[in-house]
Structures are given as C-alpha cells and as structure tokens.
C-alpha cells in the first residue's frame, strides 16, 4: 500500500527537481529561452515599451468615440412596398409616429455630424407591425448604410434619408 502512494510522490519530486530548458535538436539553447525583458537588460540599445500618458489615453478614447453629433428636430424617411414597388417619403418630428401600410413607424431622435450636417444621418426608429402586434425593428439606422441595421419585413422596407435641422 505504501509503495503505491510513494511511487507517484517520488516521481513528482524527481520531476520538480530536474530543470526543464528549451533546447534545439543539436542540444543548444534557443534564443527565445534566453531573451531578457528590455526593462531589465544592461544593453543600452534595448527597446523598452513606454506606456502612454494619461493625456494620450484620453485623446485615444476621444478619437475612438467618433465625431461629435448634433440632434435634429426630425427626419425624412422613405418606405418601400416590395409587392407594388411604390415608395413613399414621409417626414417625422422627434417622438412622432406615422402609418406606412400595416406598419407604424416611430422616430425617437435623429442625429447628424455637427461639423457636416449634410453628410450622414442616424435615426432611432421603432417599427411595429400593427396586424401582428409585434416590433419589426427597434434601434439606430444609418442613412449611408441602411443594411448595417436593416429592418426585416417580407413586404415593407423603411430607411432614413436625412435629418431635419429646421
């Protein structure tokens, strides 16, 4: 019984006592096993990675946020009936709803880049199928890329054209 217990314990002790070193097939040590962190190196040419300052981190975060946006008073939307091929343009103020076929389209808000109002529009829409009483779309739709967050309805399609600033 004691042999069964001692054999694995002795094997573990031996494995822990033998150092493991990465070696090439010819027996030499690999360069990766001998690499030293440049911060602890005596080599004056060693490259030490410098951490960014707090101001640099803040600038990177601000750049990642994207452009400053302004809120429009409403939006111009376009609806397509896929069966008949007819389109219908309609304007909505923020918080207002409109009927398009069996859909009820509600505009939460419309935003655009503050430095270039004509460039793009982002609208928060909620589209409800009144017959089935379910939400077909809820979220932000981008005028320049409506397929990024497209509405999925077999008959109708709705997308943003622009924001109304006046």
Coordinates of C-alpha atoms in Angstrom, one line a residue:
X1 CA 0.0 0.0 0.0
X2 CA 2.8 2.4 0.9
X3 CA 4.6 1.6 -2.4
X4 CA 1.5 2.8 -4.3
X5 CA 1.5 6.1 -2.5
X6 CA 5.3 6.6 -2.5
X7 CA 5.8 5.9 -6.2
X8 CA 3.8 8.8 -7.6
X9 CA 5.1 11.1 -4.8
X10 CA 8.7 10.1 -5.6
X11 CA 8.1 10.7 -9.4
X12 CA 6.6 14.2 -8.7
X13 CA 9.6 15.0 -6.5
X14 CA 12.0 13.9 -9.2
X15 CA 10.2 15.8 -12.0
X16 CA 10.2 19.0 -9.9
X17 CA 14.0 18.7 -9.2
X18 CA 15.0 18.4 -12.8
X19 CA 15.0 21.9 -14.6
X20 CA 13.4 22.0 -18.0
X21 CA 15.2 24.1 -20.5
X22 CA 14.1 24.7 -24.1
X23 CA 16.8 23.2 -26.4
X24 CA 17.2 22.8 -30.1
X25 CA 17.7 19.4 -31.6
X26 CA 21.5 19.8 -31.6
X27 CA 21.5 20.5 -27.8
X28 CA 22.0 24.2 -27.9
X29 CA 19.7 26.6 -26.1
X30 CA 17.1 28.5 -28.2
X31 CA 17.2 32.3 -28.4
X32 CA 13.7 32.6 -27.1
X33 CA 14.6 30.9 -23.8
X34 CA 17.5 33.3 -23.3
X35 CA 15.5 36.5 -24.1
X36 CA 15.6 39.1 -21.4
X37 CA 12.9 41.8 -20.8
X38 CA 14.4 45.0 -22.2
X39 CA 13.5 46.9 -19.0
X40 CA 15.9 44.6 -17.0
X41 CA 18.6 44.5 -19.7
X42 CA 22.1 46.1 -19.4
X43 CA 22.1 46.6 -23.2
X44 CA 21.7 50.4 -23.9
X45 CA 20.1 49.6 -27.3
X46 CA 17.4 47.5 -25.8
X47 CA 13.9 48.8 -26.7
X48 CA 11.6 49.5 -23.7
X49 CA 8.0 50.0 -24.4
X50 CA 6.8 53.2 -23.0
X51 CA 3.3 53.4 -21.5
X52 CA 1.1 56.2 -22.9
X53 CA 0.5 59.2 -20.7
X54 CA -3.0 59.9 -19.3
X55 CA -3.4 62.7 -21.8
X56 CA -2.5 60.4 -24.7
X57 CA -5.0 57.7 -23.4
X58 CA -7.8 60.4 -23.2
X59 CA -7.0 61.5 -26.7
X60 CA -7.2 58.0 -28.0
X61 CA -10.6 57.4 -26.2
X62 CA -11.9 60.7 -27.7
X63 CA -10.8 59.7 -31.2
X64 CA -12.5 56.3 -30.8
X65 CA -15.8 57.9 -29.9
X66 CA -16.2 59.3 -33.4
X67 CA -17.4 62.7 -34.5
X68 CA -19.5 65.0 -32.3
X69 CA -23.1 64.8 -33.3
X70 CA -26.0 67.3 -33.1
X71 CA -29.6 66.4 -32.7
X72 CA -32.0 67.2 -35.5
X73 CA -35.6 68.2 -34.9
X74 CA -36.9 65.4 -37.1
X75 CA -36.1 63.1 -40.0
X76 CA -37.1 62.3 -43.6
X77 CA -37.8 58.6 -44.1
X78 CA -38.6 56.6 -47.1
X79 CA -40.8 53.5 -47.2
X80 CA -40.9 50.8 -49.9
X81 CA -43.8 48.4 -50.6
X82 CA -41.9 45.5 -52.1
X83 CA -45.1 44.0 -53.6
X84 CA -46.2 47.0 -55.6
X85 CA -42.8 48.7 -55.9
X86 CA -44.1 52.0 -54.7
X87 CA -42.1 54.3 -52.5
X88 CA -43.4 56.9 -50.1
X89 CA -41.4 59.7 -48.4
X90 CA -42.6 61.0 -45.1
X91 CA -41.2 63.4 -42.5
X92 CA -41.4 62.9 -38.8
X93 CA -40.6 65.1 -35.8
X94 CA -38.7 63.5 -32.9
X95 CA -41.2 61.4 -30.9
X96 CA -43.8 61.4 -33.7
X97 CA -45.3 58.3 -35.5
X98 CA -46.6 57.6 -38.9
X99 CA -48.5 54.8 -40.6
X100 CA -47.0 53.1 -43.6
X101 CA -49.1 50.2 -44.9
X102 CA -49.6 47.9 -41.9
X103 CA -46.5 49.4 -40.1
X104 CA -46.4 52.1 -37.5
X105 CA -43.0 53.9 -37.7
X106 CA -42.0 56.0 -34.6
X107 CA -38.9 58.3 -34.7
X108 CA -37.1 58.5 -31.3
X109 CA -34.5 61.0 -32.4
X110 CA -32.3 61.9 -35.4
X111 CA -28.6 62.8 -35.1
X112 CA -26.0 64.0 -37.6
X113 CA -22.3 65.0 -37.5
X114 CA -22.1 68.5 -36.0
X115 CA -19.3 69.7 -38.3
X116 CA -21.1 68.4 -41.5
X117 CA -24.9 68.3 -41.3
X118 CA -25.3 67.2 -44.9
X119 CA -23.0 64.2 -44.6
X120 CA -25.0 61.5 -42.8
X121 CA -27.9 60.9 -40.5
X122 CA -28.5 58.4 -37.7
X123 CA -32.1 57.8 -36.6
X124 CA -33.5 55.9 -33.7
X125 CA -36.6 54.1 -35.1
X126 CA -39.2 51.7 -33.7
X127 CA -41.3 50.0 -36.3
X128 CA -44.3 47.9 -35.2
X129 CA -46.5 45.6 -37.3
X130 CA -50.0 46.6 -36.2
X131 CA -51.7 43.5 -37.6
X132 CA -49.3 41.0 -35.8
X133 CA -48.8 43.4 -32.9
X134 CA -45.0 42.8 -32.8
X135 CA -41.9 45.0 -33.2
X136 CA -40.3 44.6 -36.6
X137 CA -37.4 46.9 -35.9
X138 CA -36.1 48.8 -32.9
X139 CA -32.7 50.6 -33.0
X140 CA -30.5 53.0 -34.8
X141 CA -30.5 53.1 -38.6
X142 CA -27.7 54.9 -40.5
X143 CA -28.7 56.7 -43.7
X144 CA -25.5 56.0 -45.6
X145 CA -25.6 52.3 -44.6
X146 CA -29.1 51.1 -44.1
X147 CA -28.1 47.4 -44.5
X148 CA -25.9 47.6 -41.3
X149 CA -29.1 47.6 -39.2
X150 CA -31.8 46.7 -41.7
X151 CA -35.4 46.2 -41.0
X152 CA -36.6 42.6 -41.7
X153 CA -40.1 42.5 -43.1
X154 CA -41.3 40.4 -46.1
X155 CA -43.4 43.2 -47.6
X156 CA -42.1 46.6 -46.4
X157 CA -38.8 48.4 -46.1
X158 CA -38.1 51.6 -44.3
X159 CA -34.9 53.6 -44.3
X160 CA -33.5 57.0 -43.2
X161 CA -32.9 59.8 -45.8
X162 CA -31.8 62.7 -43.7
X163 CA -32.3 64.8 -40.6
X164 CA -34.3 67.9 -40.5
X165 CA -32.4 70.7 -38.8
X166 CA -35.0 73.5 -39.1

